[in-house]
mmCIF file of C-alpha atoms and ligand atoms in Angstrom:
data_model
loop_
_atom_site.group_PDB
_atom_site.id
_atom_site.type_symbol
_atom_site.label_atom_id
_atom_site.label_comp_id
_atom_site.label_asym_id
_atom_site.label_seq_id
_atom_site.Cartn_x
_atom_site.Cartn_y
_atom_site.Cartn_z
ATOM 1 C CA MET R 24 13.496 40.945 -47.086
ATOM 2 C CA ARG R 25 14.400 40.373 -50.708
ATOM 3 C CA ILE R 26 17.540 41.969 -52.073
ATOM 4 C CA LEU R 27 18.374 42.078 -55.780
ATOM 5 C CA LEU R 28 22.112 42.243 -56.468
ATOM 6 C CA ILE R 29 22.975 43.400 -59.991
ATOM 7 C CA GLU R 30 26.734 42.752 -60.417
ATOM 8 C CA ASP R 31 28.715 40.940 -63.030
ATOM 9 C CA GLU R 32 31.833 39.873 -61.109
ATOM 10 C CA PRO R 33 31.249 36.135 -60.013
ATOM 11 C CA LYS R 34 33.597 36.397 -56.899
ATOM 12 C CA MET R 35 31.738 39.488 -55.676
ATOM 13 C CA THR R 36 28.195 38.018 -56.143
ATOM 14 C CA SER R 37 29.034 34.699 -54.488
ATOM 15 C CA TYR R 38 30.715 36.488 -51.573
ATOM 16 C CA LEU R 39 27.831 38.830 -51.137
ATOM 17 C CA ARG R 40 25.232 36.209 -51.636
ATOM 18 C CA LYS R 41 26.718 34.056 -48.814
ATOM 19 C CA GLY R 42 27.162 37.060 -46.458
ATOM 20 C CA LEU R 43 23.687 38.437 -46.962
ATOM 21 C CA THR R 44 21.975 35.029 -46.905
ATOM 22 C CA GLU R 45 23.695 34.545 -43.553
ATOM 23 C CA ALA R 46 22.142 37.878 -42.492
ATOM 24 C CA SER R 47 18.727 36.378 -43.361
ATOM 25 C CA TYR R 48 18.206 38.284 -46.522
ATOM 26 C CA THR R 49 16.755 36.478 -49.702
ATOM 27 C CA VAL R 50 19.260 37.242 -52.399
ATOM 28 C CA TYR R 51 18.441 37.454 -56.192
ATOM 29 C CA ILE R 52 21.272 37.768 -58.509
ATOM 30 C CA ALA R 53 21.396 39.346 -62.167
ATOM 31 C CA ASP R 54 24.869 39.467 -63.770
ATOM 32 C CA ASN R 55 23.919 42.075 -66.327
ATOM 33 C CA GLY R 56 22.271 45.333 -66.523
ATOM 34 C CA GLU R 57 19.438 44.264 -68.865
ATOM 35 C CA ASP R 58 18.264 41.083 -66.744
ATOM 36 C CA GLY R 59 18.754 43.299 -63.616
ATOM 37 C CA LEU R 60 16.465 45.959 -64.943
ATOM 38 C CA PHE R 61 13.910 43.478 -66.046
ATOM 39 C CA LEU R 62 13.760 41.935 -62.720
ATOM 40 C CA ALA R 63 13.712 45.223 -60.728
ATOM 41 C CA LEU R 64 10.773 46.353 -62.947
ATOM 42 C CA ASN R 65 8.812 43.188 -62.838
ATOM 43 C CA GLU R 66 9.406 41.912 -59.275
ATOM 44 C CA ASP R 67 9.066 43.510 -55.875
ATOM 45 C CA PHE R 68 12.394 43.805 -53.962
ATOM 46 C CA ASP R 69 13.080 45.659 -50.672
ATOM 47 C CA LEU R 70 16.328 46.894 -51.949
ATOM 48 C CA VAL R 71 18.449 46.763 -55.102
ATOM 49 C CA VAL R 72 22.327 46.746 -54.802
ATOM 50 C CA LEU R 73 23.524 47.955 -58.116
ATOM 51 C CA ASP R 74 27.024 47.954 -59.439
ATOM 52 C CA ILE R 75 27.722 50.924 -61.909
ATOM 53 C CA MET R 76 30.222 48.951 -64.075
ATOM 54 C CA LEU R 77 28.133 46.363 -65.845
ATOM 55 C CA PRO R 78 28.341 44.818 -69.253
ATOM 56 C CA GLY R 79 25.664 46.108 -71.743
ATOM 57 C CA ILE R 80 23.527 48.728 -69.959
ATOM 58 C CA ASP R 81 25.579 50.128 -67.112
ATOM 59 C CA GLY R 82 24.334 50.748 -63.625
ATOM 60 C CA LEU R 83 23.501 54.432 -64.018
ATOM 61 C CA LYS R 84 21.324 53.626 -67.136
ATOM 62 C CA VAL R 85 19.525 50.742 -65.081
ATOM 63 C CA LEU R 86 18.891 53.216 -62.308
ATOM 64 C CA LYS R 87 17.392 55.936 -64.577
ATOM 65 C CA GLU R 88 15.021 53.488 -66.177
ATOM 66 C CA LEU R 89 14.035 51.968 -62.930
ATOM 67 C CA ARG R 90 13.282 55.377 -61.419
ATOM 68 C CA LYS R 91 10.840 56.163 -64.329
ATOM 69 C CA GLN R 92 8.657 53.460 -62.749
ATOM 70 C CA LYS R 93 9.495 52.465 -59.256
ATOM 71 C CA GLU R 94 10.903 53.789 -55.957
ATOM 72 C CA THR R 95 12.684 50.709 -54.815
ATOM 73 C CA PRO R 96 15.680 51.750 -52.592
ATOM 74 C CA VAL R 97 18.962 51.570 -54.638
ATOM 75 C CA LEU R 98 22.498 51.190 -53.114
ATOM 76 C CA LEU R 99 25.102 51.933 -55.870
ATOM 77 C CA LEU R 100 28.521 50.056 -55.955
ATOM 78 C CA THR R 101 31.228 51.281 -57.955
ATOM 79 C CA ALA R 102 34.912 50.921 -58.453
ATOM 80 C CA ARG R 103 35.160 54.509 -59.683
ATOM 81 C CA ASP R 104 35.388 56.869 -56.821
ATOM 82 C CA THR R 105 35.150 60.218 -58.515
ATOM 83 C CA VAL R 106 32.900 63.007 -57.267
ATOM 84 C CA ASP R 107 31.157 63.200 -60.636
ATOM 85 C CA ASP R 108 30.071 59.606 -60.596
ATOM 86 C CA LYS R 109 28.661 59.990 -57.049
ATOM 87 C CA VAL R 110 26.773 63.074 -57.972
ATOM 88 C CA GLU R 111 25.521 61.485 -61.040
ATOM 89 C CA GLY R 112 24.359 58.370 -59.199
ATOM 90 C CA LEU R 113 22.560 60.460 -56.437
ATOM 91 C CA GLU R 114 20.902 62.675 -59.107
ATOM 92 C CA ALA R 115 19.825 59.547 -61.007
ATOM 93 C CA GLY R 116 17.930 58.605 -57.755
ATOM 94 C CA ALA R 117 20.325 56.343 -55.782
ATOM 95 C CA ASP R 118 19.579 56.287 -52.138
ATOM 96 C CA ASP R 119 23.119 55.574 -51.110
ATOM 97 C CA TYR R 120 26.555 54.945 -52.609
ATOM 98 C CA LEU R 121 29.396 52.821 -51.661
ATOM 99 C CA SER R 122 32.963 52.742 -53.454
ATOM 100 C CA LYS R 123 34.833 49.487 -53.922
ATOM 101 C CA PRO R 124 36.754 48.124 -52.270
ATOM 102 C CA PHE R 125 34.472 48.257 -49.138
ATOM 103 C CA ALA R 126 34.323 46.252 -45.971
ATOM 104 C CA TYR R 127 31.474 43.933 -45.986
ATOM 105 C CA ALA R 128 30.436 45.252 -42.478
ATOM 106 C CA GLU R 129 29.945 48.709 -43.910
ATOM 107 C CA LEU R 130 27.956 47.385 -46.750
ATOM 108 C CA LEU R 131 25.541 45.498 -44.351
ATOM 109 C CA ALA R 132 25.350 48.471 -42.201
ATOM 110 C CA ARG R 133 24.254 50.717 -45.086
ATOM 111 C CA ILE R 134 21.739 48.076 -46.252
ATOM 112 C CA ARG R 135 20.210 47.781 -42.702
ATOM 113 C CA SER R 136 19.938 51.612 -42.700
ATOM 114 C CA LEU R 137 18.148 51.776 -45.974
ATOM 115 C CA LEU R 138 15.849 49.055 -45.134
ATOM 116 C CA ARG R 139 14.809 50.628 -42.017
ATOM 117 C CA ARG R 140 13.820 53.845 -43.998
ATOM 118 C CA ALA R 141 11.859 52.043 -46.593
ATOM 119 C CA PRO R 142 8.324 50.798 -46.198
ATOM 120 C CA ARG R 143 8.066 47.043 -46.514
ATOM 121 C CA ALA R 144 7.286 46.010 -50.057
ATOM 122 C CA VAL R 145 6.739 42.300 -49.554
ATOM 123 C CA LYS R 146 4.235 40.374 -47.338
ATOM 124 C CA ASP R 147 5.474 38.484 -44.225
ATOM 125 C CA ILE R 148 3.124 35.624 -44.799
ATOM 126 C CA LEU R 149 2.262 34.121 -48.031
ATOM 127 C CA ARG R 150 -0.954 32.122 -48.574
ATOM 128 C CA ILE R 151 -1.667 29.512 -51.302
ATOM 129 C CA GLY R 152 -5.062 27.881 -50.602
ATOM 130 C CA ASP R 153 -4.733 26.614 -46.919
ATOM 131 C CA LEU R 154 -0.861 26.598 -47.161
ATOM 132 C CA GLU R 155 0.697 29.342 -45.119
ATOM 133 C CA VAL R 156 4.296 30.318 -45.301
ATOM 134 C CA ASP R 157 5.449 32.623 -42.727
ATOM 135 C CA LEU R 158 8.674 34.319 -43.911
ATOM 136 C CA ILE R 159 9.609 35.882 -40.643
ATOM 137 C CA LYS R 160 9.176 32.911 -38.298
ATOM 138 C CA ARG R 161 10.086 30.576 -41.220
ATOM 139 C CA ARG R 162 7.137 28.376 -40.287
ATOM 140 C CA VAL R 163 4.853 26.487 -42.570
ATOM 141 C CA ARG R 164 1.286 25.288 -41.981
ATOM 142 C CA ARG R 165 -1.264 23.546 -44.053
ATOM 143 C CA GLY R 166 -4.763 24.073 -42.351
ATOM 144 C CA ASP R 167 -4.142 23.274 -38.656
ATOM 145 C CA ALA R 168 -1.082 21.140 -39.284
ATOM 146 C CA ARG R 169 2.375 22.549 -38.731
ATOM 147 C CA LEU R 170 4.865 21.255 -41.455
ATOM 148 C CA GLU R 171 8.545 20.762 -40.643
ATOM 149 C CA LEU R 172 10.770 21.595 -43.479
ATOM 150 C CA THR R 173 14.550 21.532 -43.872
ATOM 151 C CA ALA R 174 16.225 24.872 -44.772
ATOM 152 C CA GLN R 175 16.549 23.819 -48.251
ATOM 153 C CA GLU R 176 12.844 22.787 -48.652
ATOM 154 C CA PHE R 177 11.906 26.096 -47.110
ATOM 155 C CA ALA R 178 14.052 28.008 -49.543
ATOM 156 C CA LEU R 179 12.385 26.225 -52.431
ATOM 157 C CA LEU R 180 8.861 26.631 -51.051
ATOM 158 C CA GLN R 181 9.547 30.413 -50.466
ATOM 159 C CA LEU R 182 10.680 30.823 -54.040
ATOM 160 C CA LEU R 183 7.645 29.189 -55.409
ATOM 161 C CA ALA R 184 5.388 30.934 -53.050
ATOM 162 C CA GLU R 185 6.623 34.406 -53.831
ATOM 163 C CA ARG R 186 5.955 33.699 -57.391
ATOM 164 C CA GLN R 187 2.784 31.690 -56.963
ATOM 165 C CA GLY R 188 0.970 31.085 -60.312
ATOM 166 C CA GLU R 189 4.139 31.524 -62.234
ATOM 167 C CA VAL R 190 5.883 28.617 -63.901
ATOM 168 C CA LEU R 191 9.437 28.383 -62.632
ATOM 169 C CA THR R 192 11.915 26.481 -64.924
ATOM 170 C CA ARG R 193 14.421 23.932 -63.447
ATOM 171 C CA GLN R 194 17.142 26.162 -64.707
ATOM 172 C CA PHE R 195 15.750 29.242 -62.751
ATOM 173 C CA ILE R 196 15.080 27.344 -59.671
ATOM 174 C CA THR R 197 18.716 25.825 -59.639
ATOM 175 C CA SER R 198 20.190 29.219 -60.142
ATOM 176 C CA GLN R 199 18.250 30.700 -57.218
ATOM 177 C CA ILE R 200 18.484 27.931 -54.687
ATOM 178 C CA TRP R 201 21.804 26.174 -55.481
ATOM 179 C CA ASP R 202 23.648 29.017 -57.127
ATOM 180 C CA MET R 203 24.520 26.749 -60.081
ATOM 181 C CA ASN R 204 24.336 27.207 -63.758
ATOM 182 C CA PHE R 205 21.691 25.890 -65.953
ATOM 183 C CA ASP R 206 23.679 23.039 -67.323
ATOM 184 C CA SER R 207 24.272 21.393 -64.100
ATOM 185 C CA ASP R 208 22.198 18.525 -63.171
ATOM 186 C CA THR R 209 18.443 19.562 -63.019
ATOM 187 C CA ASN R 210 17.551 16.264 -61.434
ATOM 188 C CA VAL R 211 18.610 17.961 -58.303
ATOM 189 C CA VAL R 212 15.426 20.037 -58.641
ATOM 190 C CA ASP R 213 13.216 17.241 -59.390
ATOM 191 C CA ALA R 214 14.469 15.359 -56.293
ATOM 192 C CA ALA R 215 13.978 18.506 -54.133
ATOM 193 C CA VAL R 216 10.462 19.107 -55.466
ATOM 194 C CA LYS R 217 9.644 15.555 -54.684
ATOM 195 C CA ARG R 218 10.685 15.779 -51.132
ATOM 196 C CA LEU R 219 8.749 19.103 -50.635
ATOM 197 C CA ARG R 220 5.731 17.596 -52.251
ATOM 198 C CA ALA R 221 5.868 14.690 -49.788
ATOM 199 C CA LYS R 222 5.478 17.198 -46.963
ATOM 200 C CA ILE R 223 3.061 19.875 -48.355
ATOM 201 C CA ASP R 224 0.964 17.975 -50.804
ATOM 202 C CA ASN R 225 1.059 14.091 -50.679
ATOM 203 C CA THR R 226 -1.539 13.671 -47.849
ATOM 204 C CA TYR R 227 -3.911 16.454 -49.021
ATOM 205 C CA SER R 228 -6.463 16.023 -51.821
ATOM 206 C CA ASN R 229 -6.003 19.627 -53.069
ATOM 207 C CA LYS R 230 -2.513 19.536 -54.759
ATOM 208 C CA LEU R 231 -0.770 22.889 -54.763
ATOM 209 C CA LEU R 232 2.664 22.071 -56.455
ATOM 210 C CA HIS R 233 2.043 21.233 -59.980
ATOM 211 C CA THR R 234 4.550 19.928 -62.723
ATOM 212 C CA VAL R 235 4.176 21.754 -66.006
ATOM 213 C CA ARG R 236 5.423 19.177 -68.560
ATOM 214 C CA GLY R 237 8.439 20.542 -70.339
ATOM 215 C CA MET R 238 8.570 23.758 -68.503
ATOM 216 C CA GLY R 239 8.903 23.244 -64.766
ATOM 217 C CA TYR R 240 6.874 23.882 -61.560
ATOM 218 C CA VAL R 241 4.277 26.144 -60.300
ATOM 219 C CA LEU R 242 2.621 26.510 -56.966
ATOM 220 C CA GLU R 243 -0.988 27.429 -57.174
ATOM 221 C CA ASP R 244 -4.382 26.708 -55.867
ATOM 222 C CA ARG R 245 -6.348 25.250 -58.632
ATOM 223 C CA SER R 246 -9.339 24.233 -56.517
HETATM 224 CA CA1 CA I 14 31.145 45.201 -62.203
#
């Protein structure tokens, strides 16, 4: 299950990312309304957790723009606890509403409830050539062979597989897998890709994980 968290407070995002990742959700983060709206419109998420108070475009505006095109479930978060905000949020198409400060257990309960209601937007098994990534059982196969991946290798493969055919920059990969900023050492990504490649590609003639010089990495079947 993929959750997009649109929230500008670093403490809140790292706290929620940790909790939701432990609850087996895949968490994507945007720290402003503009990036959040772009991601919500261009990617498929099972749920968007959206803070109202954001720099630039605020959460209500993001919600209104999103609802013109998509019905992704949205849980609104806000520090403002007035009836007007709540009504405006629900009228703009929010599926639920939670006021800060909230207990993490309550957030998790609301997320689970929303996800039970929503139809699944994302596939359970991703396939690239003869590579099969089972997101539920967290298993990877290539042809008849079962491949053993570490948790980090699996996270990297899932990221690439969910965006197969799309070139992912080292900066983007770093931000999604290690929760670091772009100016941190991108050699970490190169080393992780090398380890993943050793498992999924090295002994196969049809390579799936490609380096795009000067840009990043892409997972695709070019055969
Ligand atoms: Ca905020």
